[in-house]
Coordinates of C-alpha atoms and ligand atoms in Angstrom, one line a residue:
M1 CA -26.9 47.4 12.4
I2 CA -26.0 43.7 11.9
Q3 CA -24.4 43.0 8.5
P4 CA -26.5 41.2 5.9
A5 CA -25.3 37.7 5.2
A6 CA -24.8 35.9 1.9
P7 CA -27.7 34.0 0.4
D8 CA -28.5 30.8 2.4
L9 CA -26.4 32.2 5.3
V10 CA -27.9 33.9 8.3
T11 CA -25.9 36.4 10.4
V12 CA -26.3 36.2 14.2
N13 CA -24.7 37.7 17.2
I14 CA -23.4 35.5 19.9
D15 CA -21.9 37.0 23.1
G16 CA -21.1 40.2 21.0
R17 CA -19.5 38.3 18.1
E18 CA -21.1 38.2 14.7
I19 CA -21.1 35.0 12.7
S20 CA -22.8 33.9 9.5
V21 CA -24.2 30.3 9.5
P22 CA -26.3 28.3 7.1
K23 CA -30.0 28.7 7.4
G24 CA -31.5 26.0 9.7
T25 CA -28.5 25.8 12.0
N26 CA -29.7 25.7 15.6
V27 CA -28.2 28.0 18.3
I28 CA -26.0 25.2 19.8
E29 CA -24.2 24.5 16.6
A30 CA -24.0 28.2 15.6
A31 CA -22.3 28.9 19.1
R32 CA -20.0 26.0 18.5
R33 CA -18.5 27.7 15.4
V34 CA -17.4 30.6 17.6
N35 CA -16.1 28.3 20.3
V36 CA -18.9 29.3 22.6
D37 CA -20.0 26.2 24.7
V38 CA -23.7 25.8 25.2
P39 CA -24.1 22.8 27.5
F40 CA -26.7 20.1 26.7
Y41 CA -27.8 16.7 27.4
C42 CA -30.8 15.7 25.4
Y43 CA -29.7 17.3 22.2
H44 CA -27.8 15.1 19.7
P45 CA -26.9 16.3 16.3
K46 CA -28.1 13.2 14.6
L47 CA -31.4 12.8 16.5
A48 CA -34.7 14.7 16.5
V49 CA -34.8 17.6 18.9
V50 CA -37.0 17.2 21.9
G51 CA -35.9 19.9 24.3
N52 CA -36.6 18.1 27.5
C53 CA -33.4 18.6 29.6
R54 CA -33.3 22.4 29.6
M55 CA -29.6 22.5 30.1
C56 CA -29.1 24.6 26.9
L57 CA -31.1 27.6 28.2
V58 CA -29.7 30.9 26.9
E59 CA -30.9 34.5 26.5
M60 CA -32.2 35.5 23.1
G61 CA -33.1 38.9 21.5
T62 CA -34.3 40.0 18.1
P63 CA -33.8 43.2 16.3
A64 CA -36.6 45.7 17.1
V65 CA -38.8 46.9 14.3
D66 CA -41.6 49.4 14.3
P67 CA -44.8 47.3 14.3
A68 CA -46.6 49.9 12.0
T69 CA -43.8 50.6 9.4
K70 CA -41.6 47.6 9.9
A71 CA -38.7 49.9 9.9
P72 CA -35.7 49.2 12.2
V73 CA -35.8 50.9 15.6
M74 CA -32.5 52.4 16.2
D75 CA -30.9 52.9 19.6
P76 CA -29.8 56.5 19.8
A77 CA -27.0 55.7 22.3
T78 CA -25.2 53.2 20.1
G79 CA -26.5 54.1 16.6
R80 CA -27.3 50.4 16.1
Q81 CA -30.7 48.7 15.8
R82 CA -32.2 48.1 19.2
I83 CA -32.5 44.6 20.4
N84 CA -35.7 43.3 22.2
W85 CA -34.4 40.8 24.7
S86 CA -36.8 38.1 25.8
P87 CA -37.6 38.3 29.5
R88 CA -37.3 34.6 29.7
P89 CA -34.5 32.2 28.7
A90 CA -35.0 29.9 25.7
I91 CA -33.6 26.6 24.7
A92 CA -30.7 26.7 22.2
C93 CA -31.3 23.2 20.8
A94 CA -34.9 23.9 19.6
T95 CA -34.1 27.4 18.2
N96 CA -32.8 27.9 14.8
V97 CA -30.9 31.0 13.8
S98 CA -32.9 33.9 12.3
P99 CA -31.5 37.1 10.8
G100 CA -30.1 39.4 13.5
L101 CA -30.8 36.9 16.4
H102 CA -28.8 37.9 19.4
I103 CA -27.6 35.2 21.9
R104 CA -26.2 35.8 25.4
T105 CA -24.6 32.8 27.1
T106 CA -22.6 34.4 29.9
T107 CA -25.2 36.4 31.8
Q108 CA -26.3 35.9 35.4
M109 CA -29.7 34.5 34.1
V110 CA -28.0 31.9 32.0
K111 CA -25.7 31.0 34.9
D112 CA -28.7 30.7 37.4
C113 CA -30.5 28.5 34.8
R114 CA -27.7 26.1 34.4
E115 CA -27.1 25.8 38.1
G116 CA -30.8 25.2 38.6
V117 CA -31.0 22.5 36.0
M118 CA -27.8 20.8 37.3
E119 CA -29.3 20.9 40.8
F120 CA -32.5 19.2 39.7
L121 CA -30.6 16.6 37.6
L122 CA -28.4 15.7 40.5
I123 CA -31.2 15.5 43.1
N124 CA -31.9 11.8 42.5
H125 CA -28.6 10.9 40.7
P126 CA -26.3 8.8 42.9
L127 CA -23.1 10.8 43.4
D128 CA -20.9 7.7 43.2
C129 CA -18.6 8.9 40.4
P130 CA -15.6 7.0 41.8
I131 CA -17.3 3.6 41.2
C132 CA -19.4 4.6 38.1
D133 CA -18.4 3.0 34.9
Q134 CA -19.0 6.3 33.0
A135 CA -16.4 8.2 34.9
G136 CA -14.0 9.9 32.5
E137 CA -16.6 10.4 29.8
C138 CA -19.7 11.5 31.9
K139 CA -21.4 14.6 30.6
L140 CA -23.1 15.1 34.0
Q141 CA -19.8 14.9 35.9
E142 CA -18.1 17.4 33.4
Q143 CA -21.0 19.9 33.4
A144 CA -21.5 19.7 37.1
T145 CA -17.8 20.9 37.3
G146 CA -18.3 23.6 34.6
Y147 CA -21.8 24.8 35.3
G148 CA -23.0 23.4 38.7
R149 CA -23.4 25.1 42.0
G150 CA -20.5 23.3 43.5
Y151 CA -22.5 22.0 46.5
S152 CA -25.8 20.4 47.2
R153 CA -28.7 21.6 49.2
F154 CA -30.5 18.3 49.0
V155 CA -30.9 16.6 52.4
E156 CA -33.9 14.3 51.6
Q157 CA -33.8 10.7 50.7
K158 CA -32.8 9.9 47.0
N159 CA -35.1 7.8 44.9
V160 CA -34.2 4.2 44.6
K161 CA -34.7 2.8 41.0
P162 CA -33.9 -0.6 39.4
K163 CA -30.2 -1.6 39.3
R164 CA -28.6 -3.8 36.8
T165 CA -31.6 -4.3 34.5
L166 CA -30.7 -6.1 31.4
L167 CA -32.5 -4.4 28.6
G168 CA -31.1 -6.9 26.0
P169 CA -28.2 -9.2 25.6
R170 CA -25.6 -6.4 25.3
V171 CA -27.0 -3.4 27.3
M172 CA -27.4 -3.0 31.0
L173 CA -29.4 -0.2 32.7
D174 CA -28.7 1.3 36.1
D175 CA -31.8 3.3 36.2
E176 CA -31.0 5.6 39.1
R177 CA -28.4 7.2 36.9
C178 CA -30.7 8.0 34.0
I179 CA -31.5 11.7 33.6
L180 CA -34.4 11.0 31.3
C181 CA -32.9 12.7 28.2
S182 CA -34.6 10.2 25.9
R183 CA -31.7 9.9 23.5
C184 CA -31.7 6.1 23.7
I185 CA -35.5 6.1 23.0
R186 CA -35.2 8.4 19.9
F187 CA -32.2 6.4 18.6
S188 CA -34.0 3.1 18.8
K189 CA -37.2 4.4 17.3
D190 CA -35.8 6.8 14.6
V191 CA -32.4 5.3 13.5
A192 CA -32.5 1.6 14.4
K193 CA -36.3 1.5 13.5
D194 CA -36.9 -0.7 16.6
D195 CA -39.4 1.2 18.8
V196 CA -38.6 -0.7 22.0
L197 CA -37.7 1.8 24.7
G198 CA -40.0 4.2 26.7
F199 CA -40.6 5.9 30.0
T200 CA -43.1 4.7 32.6
D201 CA -44.4 6.6 35.6
R202 CA -44.1 10.4 36.2
G203 CA -41.9 13.0 37.7
S204 CA -39.0 11.7 39.9
Y205 CA -40.4 8.2 39.4
S206 CA -40.1 8.1 35.6
T207 CA -38.2 5.0 34.7
L208 CA -36.7 3.9 31.4
T209 CA -37.8 0.5 30.4
C210 CA -38.5 -1.8 27.4
Y211 CA -42.1 -2.1 26.2
P212 CA -43.8 -5.3 27.6
G213 CA -42.5 -8.4 25.8
K214 CA -39.8 -6.5 24.0
K215 CA -36.0 -6.5 24.4
L216 CA -33.3 -4.0 23.2
E217 CA -31.6 -6.6 21.1
N218 CA -31.3 -5.1 17.6
N219 CA -27.9 -5.0 16.0
Y220 CA -27.5 -1.4 16.9
S221 CA -28.4 -1.5 20.6
L222 CA -24.9 -0.4 21.8
N223 CA -25.2 3.0 20.1
T224 CA -27.6 3.8 23.0
V225 CA -24.7 3.2 25.3
D226 CA -22.5 5.6 23.2
I227 CA -25.0 8.4 23.4
C228 CA -26.2 8.0 27.0
P229 CA -24.7 11.1 28.5
V230 CA -24.4 9.5 31.9
G231 CA -23.6 6.0 33.2
A232 CA -27.1 4.7 33.0
L233 CA -26.6 2.4 30.0
T234 CA -23.5 0.3 29.8
S235 CA -22.2 -2.4 27.5
T236 CA -22.2 -5.9 29.1
D237 CA -19.0 -6.6 27.3
F238 CA -17.1 -3.5 28.5
R239 CA -18.8 -2.7 31.7
F240 CA -16.3 -2.3 34.6
K241 CA -13.5 -3.8 32.6
M242 CA -11.2 -0.7 32.4
R243 CA -11.2 3.0 33.1
V244 CA -11.4 4.9 29.9
W245 CA -8.6 7.3 30.7
F246 CA -6.1 4.4 30.6
L247 CA -7.2 3.5 27.1
K248 CA -5.4 4.4 23.9
Q249 CA -7.6 5.4 20.9
T250 CA -6.8 4.2 17.4
N251 CA -8.7 5.1 14.3
S252 CA -10.0 2.0 12.4
I253 CA -12.6 0.8 10.0
D254 CA -15.4 -1.8 10.6
T255 CA -14.5 -4.6 8.3
E256 CA -17.7 -6.7 8.4
S257 CA -19.1 -5.3 5.2
S258 CA -18.4 -2.8 2.4
V259 CA -20.0 0.1 4.3
G260 CA -16.7 0.8 6.0
A261 CA -18.1 2.4 9.2
N262 CA -15.5 4.6 10.9
T263 CA -14.4 3.3 14.3
V264 CA -12.2 3.9 17.3
V265 CA -10.3 1.0 18.8
W266 CA -9.7 1.4 22.5
S267 CA -6.7 -0.5 23.8
R268 CA -4.2 -0.8 26.7
E269 CA -1.0 -2.6 26.9
G270 CA -1.6 -4.7 23.8
A271 CA -5.2 -5.7 24.7
I272 CA -8.3 -4.2 23.0
Y273 CA -11.2 -3.4 25.3
R274 CA -13.8 -2.0 23.1
I275 CA -14.7 -0.5 19.6
T276 CA -16.9 2.5 19.3
P277 CA -18.1 4.4 16.2
R278 CA -16.1 7.5 14.9
Q279 CA -18.1 10.3 13.3
N280 CA -18.0 10.4 9.5
D281 CA -21.1 12.2 8.2
A282 CA -20.6 10.8 4.8
V283 CA -20.4 7.2 5.8
N284 CA -21.9 6.2 9.2
D285 CA -22.8 9.5 11.0
T286 CA -22.0 8.6 14.6
W287 CA -23.3 5.0 14.6
M288 CA -22.0 1.4 14.1
A289 CA -23.4 -2.1 14.3
D290 CA -23.0 -4.2 17.5
S291 CA -21.6 -7.0 15.5
G292 CA -18.6 -4.9 14.4
R293 CA -17.8 -4.1 18.0
L294 CA -17.0 -7.7 18.8
L295 CA -14.5 -8.2 16.0
Y296 CA -11.6 -7.4 18.3
K297 CA -12.1 -10.8 19.9
Q298 CA -10.4 -12.4 17.0
V299 CA -7.1 -10.9 18.1
R300 CA -6.8 -13.3 21.1
D301 CA -8.9 -16.2 19.7
P302 CA -7.5 -19.5 20.6
S303 CA -7.5 -20.6 17.0
R304 CA -4.9 -17.9 16.1
L305 CA -2.0 -19.1 14.0
V306 CA 1.2 -18.4 15.7
G307 CA 3.9 -20.6 14.1
V308 CA 5.3 -20.8 10.6
L309 CA 4.7 -24.4 9.2
V310 CA 6.3 -26.1 6.2
N311 CA 4.9 -29.6 5.5
G312 CA 3.3 -29.6 9.0
A313 CA 6.6 -29.0 10.8
E314 CA 7.5 -25.7 12.6
S315 CA 9.8 -23.7 10.5
A316 CA 11.6 -20.3 10.1
L317 CA 10.0 -17.6 8.0
D318 CA 13.1 -17.6 5.6
F319 CA 12.7 -21.4 5.0
A320 CA 9.0 -21.0 4.5
V321 CA 9.5 -18.3 1.9
K322 CA 12.1 -20.6 0.2
A323 CA 9.7 -23.5 0.1
A324 CA 6.9 -21.3 -1.3
A325 CA 9.2 -19.8 -3.9
D326 CA 10.1 -23.4 -5.1
L327 CA 6.4 -24.2 -5.5
L328 CA 5.8 -20.8 -7.3
K329 CA 8.7 -21.2 -9.7
A330 CA 7.5 -24.7 -10.6
G331 CA 4.5 -23.0 -12.4
G332 CA 0.8 -24.0 -12.6
V333 CA 0.0 -21.4 -9.9
A334 CA -3.2 -19.7 -9.0
V335 CA -3.6 -16.8 -6.4
V336 CA -6.7 -16.5 -4.3
G337 CA -6.7 -12.9 -3.0
S338 CA -9.1 -11.5 -0.5
G339 CA -11.7 -8.8 -0.3
R340 CA -10.8 -8.6 3.3
S341 CA -7.2 -7.6 2.5
S342 CA -6.1 -3.9 2.5
V343 CA -5.5 -2.0 -0.8
E344 CA -1.7 -2.3 -0.1
E345 CA -1.9 -6.1 0.4
Q346 CA -4.1 -6.4 -2.7
F347 CA -1.6 -4.5 -4.7
L348 CA 1.2 -6.9 -3.6
T349 CA -1.1 -9.9 -4.2
R350 CA -1.5 -8.6 -7.7
K351 CA 2.3 -8.4 -8.0
L352 CA 2.6 -11.9 -6.7
A353 CA 0.2 -13.2 -9.3
E354 CA 2.2 -11.4 -12.0
A355 CA 5.4 -12.6 -10.8
S356 CA 4.1 -16.3 -10.7
K357 CA 2.2 -15.9 -14.0
A358 CA -0.8 -16.9 -12.1
D359 CA -4.6 -16.2 -12.4
A360 CA -5.9 -14.1 -9.6
H361 CA -9.2 -14.9 -8.0
L362 CA -11.3 -13.3 -5.2
V363 CA -13.7 -14.9 -2.8
S364 CA -17.2 -13.5 -3.0
R365 CA -19.0 -13.1 0.3
V366 CA -22.7 -12.0 0.0
G367 CA -25.2 -11.7 2.8
K368 CA -28.4 -9.9 3.7
G369 CA -28.0 -6.1 4.0
D370 CA -29.9 -4.2 6.8
G371 CA -30.3 -0.9 4.9
L372 CA -28.3 0.9 7.5
L373 CA -24.6 0.0 8.1
I374 CA -24.4 -3.7 7.1
S375 CA -24.3 -4.0 3.3
E376 CA -25.0 -7.1 1.2
D377 CA -21.2 -7.3 0.3
R378 CA -19.6 -8.7 3.4
N379 CA -16.1 -8.1 2.0
P380 CA -14.9 -4.7 3.1
N381 CA -12.6 -4.1 0.1
V382 CA -13.8 -5.7 -3.2
R383 CA -13.6 -2.1 -4.7
G384 CA -9.9 -2.0 -3.5
A385 CA -9.2 -5.3 -5.6
L386 CA -10.8 -3.6 -8.6
V387 CA -8.9 -0.3 -8.2
T388 CA -5.5 -2.0 -7.7
G389 CA -6.1 -4.3 -10.7
L390 CA -6.0 -7.5 -8.7
I391 CA -9.3 -8.4 -10.4
A392 CA -11.1 -6.9 -13.4
S393 CA -14.6 -8.1 -12.7
L394 CA -16.7 -8.9 -9.6
P395 CA -16.0 -12.2 -8.0
S396 CA -18.5 -15.0 -8.5
P397 CA -19.5 -17.3 -5.8
G398 CA -17.8 -20.7 -5.4
L399 CA -14.4 -20.2 -7.0
G400 CA -15.9 -22.3 -9.9
S401 CA -13.3 -21.3 -12.6
L402 CA -10.4 -22.1 -10.2
G403 CA -12.0 -25.5 -9.4
A404 CA -12.3 -26.3 -13.1
R405 CA -8.7 -25.5 -13.8
I406 CA -7.5 -27.7 -10.9
D407 CA -9.7 -30.5 -12.3
A408 CA -8.1 -30.0 -15.6
G409 CA -4.6 -30.3 -14.0
E410 CA -3.7 -26.8 -15.0
V411 CA -3.2 -25.6 -11.5
R412 CA -0.9 -27.4 -9.1
T413 CA -0.1 -24.7 -6.5
V414 CA -2.7 -22.2 -4.9
V415 CA -1.6 -19.3 -2.8
S416 CA -4.5 -18.3 -0.5
V417 CA -4.3 -14.9 1.2
G418 CA -6.4 -15.5 4.2
E419 CA -9.2 -17.4 2.6
D420 CA -10.5 -20.8 3.6
L421 CA -10.6 -22.4 0.2
G422 CA -12.9 -25.3 1.2
E423 CA -15.4 -22.8 2.6
A424 CA -15.0 -20.6 -0.5
G425 CA -16.1 -23.5 -2.8
L426 CA -13.2 -25.9 -3.6
T427 CA -14.0 -29.6 -2.9
P428 CA -11.8 -31.6 -0.6
A429 CA -10.6 -33.5 -3.7
Q430 CA -9.6 -30.3 -5.4
L431 CA -7.8 -29.1 -2.2
S432 CA -5.9 -32.3 -1.9
A433 CA -4.9 -32.1 -5.6
V434 CA -2.9 -28.9 -5.2
S435 CA -0.1 -27.6 -2.9
V436 CA -1.5 -24.8 -0.8
I437 CA 0.6 -21.8 0.4
Y438 CA -1.6 -20.3 3.1
L439 CA -1.1 -16.7 4.5
G440 CA -3.7 -16.1 7.3
T441 CA -4.5 -15.3 10.9
H442 CA -6.6 -18.3 12.1
A443 CA -6.5 -22.0 11.7
N444 CA -9.0 -23.5 9.3
A445 CA -9.3 -26.4 6.9
T446 CA -7.1 -24.8 4.4
S447 CA -4.3 -24.0 6.8
G448 CA -4.6 -27.6 8.0
A449 CA -4.0 -28.9 4.5
A450 CA -1.4 -26.4 3.4
R451 CA 2.2 -27.2 2.5
V452 CA 3.3 -23.8 3.7
V453 CA 1.5 -21.8 6.5
I454 CA 2.6 -18.3 7.4
P455 CA 0.7 -16.5 10.2
T456 CA -0.2 -12.9 9.5
L457 CA -1.9 -10.0 11.3
T458 CA -5.6 -9.0 12.0
V459 CA -6.8 -5.6 10.9
F460 CA -6.2 -4.4 14.5
E461 CA -2.5 -5.2 14.3
K462 CA -1.5 -3.4 11.1
D463 CA -1.9 -0.2 9.0
G464 CA -3.6 0.0 5.7
T465 CA -6.4 1.4 3.6
L466 CA -9.8 0.0 2.4
V467 CA -12.2 1.2 -0.4
N468 CA -15.8 1.1 0.7
Q469 CA -18.9 0.8 -1.4
Q470 CA -18.9 4.5 -2.2
F471 CA -15.3 4.1 -3.6
R472 CA -14.1 6.1 -0.5
I473 CA -10.6 5.1 0.4
Q474 CA -10.2 5.1 4.2
R475 CA -7.2 4.4 6.4
F476 CA -7.0 2.1 9.4
S477 CA -4.2 2.0 11.9
R478 CA -2.4 -0.5 14.1
A479 CA -4.0 -0.5 17.6
V480 CA -2.0 -3.3 19.2
P481 CA 1.2 -5.2 18.4
G482 CA 1.0 -8.3 16.3
A483 CA 0.5 -11.7 17.9
G484 CA 3.8 -13.5 18.6
G485 CA 4.8 -15.6 15.7
A486 CA 2.7 -13.6 13.1
T487 CA 4.3 -11.5 10.4
D488 CA 2.8 -8.4 8.7
D489 CA 1.1 -9.5 5.5
L490 CA 3.0 -6.8 3.6
V491 CA 6.3 -8.3 4.7
V492 CA 5.3 -11.8 3.7
L493 CA 3.8 -10.7 0.4
A494 CA 6.8 -8.5 -0.6
R495 CA 9.2 -11.4 0.2
L496 CA 7.1 -13.8 -1.9
V497 CA 6.9 -11.4 -4.8
A498 CA 10.7 -11.0 -4.8
A499 CA 11.2 -14.7 -4.3
A500 CA 9.0 -15.5 -7.2
G501 CA 11.2 -13.3 -9.4
G502 CA 9.1 -10.1 -9.2
P503 CA 10.4 -6.6 -8.2
V504 CA 11.6 -5.7 -4.8
L505 CA 8.8 -3.6 -3.3
G506 CA 8.2 -1.8 0.0
A507 CA 7.2 -4.1 2.9
D508 CA 5.3 -1.4 4.8
V509 CA 2.6 1.0 3.9
A510 CA 4.7 4.1 3.7
S511 CA 7.4 2.7 1.5
L512 CA 5.0 0.9 -0.7
W513 CA 2.7 3.9 -1.6
P514 CA 5.0 5.5 -4.1
A515 CA 4.8 2.3 -6.2
I516 CA 1.0 2.1 -5.7
A517 CA 0.6 5.7 -6.8
A518 CA 2.8 5.2 -9.8
E519 CA 1.1 2.1 -11.0
V520 CA -2.6 2.5 -9.9
P521 CA -4.1 5.4 -12.0
A522 CA -7.1 5.9 -9.6
L523 CA -4.7 6.5 -6.7
G524 CA -2.1 8.4 -8.6
T525 CA -2.7 11.8 -6.9
M526 CA -3.0 10.4 -3.3
S527 CA -0.6 9.3 -0.7
H528 CA -1.4 7.2 2.4
A529 CA 0.0 9.8 4.8
S530 CA -2.1 12.6 3.4
L531 CA -5.5 10.8 3.4
P532 CA -7.9 12.6 5.7
D533 CA -9.4 10.8 8.7
T534 CA -12.8 10.7 6.9
G535 CA -11.3 9.2 3.7
L536 CA -11.2 10.4 0.0
L537 CA -13.6 9.6 -2.8
I538 CA -12.0 7.8 -5.8
D539 CA -13.5 8.5 -9.2
P540 CA -15.7 5.3 -9.7
A541 CA -16.3 5.8 -13.4
P542 CA -14.2 2.9 -14.7
W543 CA -16.2 0.5 -12.5
E544 CA -19.6 2.0 -12.3
A545 CA -21.2 -0.4 -14.9
L546 CA -20.3 -3.5 -12.7
P547 CA -23.3 -5.2 -11.1
F548 CA -22.4 -4.5 -7.5
V549 CA -24.6 -6.4 -5.0
E550 CA -25.2 -3.6 -2.5
G551 CA -28.6 -2.1 -2.1
P552 CA -29.2 1.3 -0.4
S553 CA -27.9 1.9 3.1
L554 CA -27.5 5.0 5.3
H555 CA -25.3 7.1 3.0
Y556 CA -25.2 5.0 -0.1
R557 CA -27.4 4.7 -3.2
P558 CA -26.6 2.2 -5.9
A559 CA -25.5 3.8 -9.1
G560 CA -28.9 3.4 -10.9
Q561 CA -30.7 5.1 -7.9
R562 CA -28.1 7.9 -7.8
E563 CA -28.8 8.7 -11.4
A564 CA -32.5 8.6 -10.8
A565 CA -32.1 10.9 -7.8
R566 CA -30.2 13.4 -9.9
G567 CA -33.1 13.5 -12.3
Ligands
SF4_1 S1 -30.7 5.8 29.7 FE1 -29.3 7.4 29.2 S2 -29.8 8.0 27.1 FE2 -31.5 6.8 28.0 S3 -32.9 8.4 28.7 FE3 -31.6 7.8 30.4 S4 -29.8 9.3 30.4 FE4 -30.8 9.4 28.4
FES2 S1 -30.3 20.2 25.0 FE1 -31.9 19.5 26.3 S2 -33.3 21.1 26.1 FE2 -31.8 21.7 24.7

């Protein structure tokens, strides 16, 4: 007899192996835990189950009980409870585990089912894998190899369906490839809350389309491309640009708001081709916003700063550091740090402020949240600035206190770490009243007016960590080499700290972390190298009373709402 499971666990038997899984687990996920592959198309762990592709058919059986007494019926040959096998296969995605459920995935019946489903799916599918953009990540191709018949009996004419239909500004549909799994429809309706897609016509003529007068143009539209199991939906930005097997994958973080969606950056030979979401069930599930996928374009933007400048003339980095040090040592310094900088950079920015006896400021960036994966705080790392001690309270809009100190003649030099001070709130008169040392990636009014300009790296060209709205510290890694002429922010900041009379600190993430762990209590037990890919939560208690601007989003509730939820 099958062994009873612990409370809230259910014991099932999959291909002869017993496993205990949480109640409510479906058979696909239960099988995955014992490394049994149940192929599927329409099922997606983050979407509602509809059971329309039938690829996940398996054999199921339940322990036999006497209908009258409800006592187990034993098999005298084995001494175990007899299993009543269903004469028909059942879909694994829509079946949740029940005590004693038996599953068979390797029988002839299951094999025949899979071959039959594959044959039906391939009848009208163009077999043009060599020219299909999905090649290399196509579930149909992979499962045809693993579970298909291996040859086609279809000699009739294939259906012709619409080609190159723009569903919206970023998503293209090649309808003849669609296997009608409805993942894109469910995502749009249930996750993006934009009920825009549906099927028209019947049978082989079923066609995916937008409802009349609507377009797939919400800021999450490209997630449909990610979850389309075949090459029907493609990104207009990435489509036919590069074969995926040539691309290197690097873990990163979406920096467009404090949500900190986990991402993968796909690059080849120093060029980034696309950004896709990386699963983190505590942050972004398997989704990300379209706007975050385009951030890589900043790497090769023509406005990129590529030369060190001192008083407008090209210079060497050593000379620029010396010129900056002279300004810093003259006193009357203020430092404007950035909520876009990494934890490591913010730690060094704090050290720079300390060494220069300067006030530290941070630029506030607040916008409208969408309740999903774009939060109201458009800085990805304000929490990092609090945790590292760069700032003690939340930044207020406009850099008002800095402006007042400049007007009073108390500040004569401003160090800006990547922030356009004019855009942040200083007036042209205030800007021209101070000497600016600008560390940044792109040209702007501040870099144009600065005495010293040192080009630095974008988030895609360096390593570091960010603390998101949940106080989850998450790592991002270098995907491509830095632009020519740009220097790692950590190198520049560490040199400025030392030049201003501060300590000599590590100029890369690995060598800086011992100092961070020693001086930042909230990070004292951590190390950069040992952070898991899904990040670690920092105890938010010291900052929880601060009036953070974020409202609720996918996996975040503001502190007051969390307490209310706890009851
Ligand atoms: S376009 Fe892709 S995701 Fe949408 S129904 Fe067709 S196969 Fe499924
Ligand atoms: S995965 Fe499509 S029916 Fe189960």
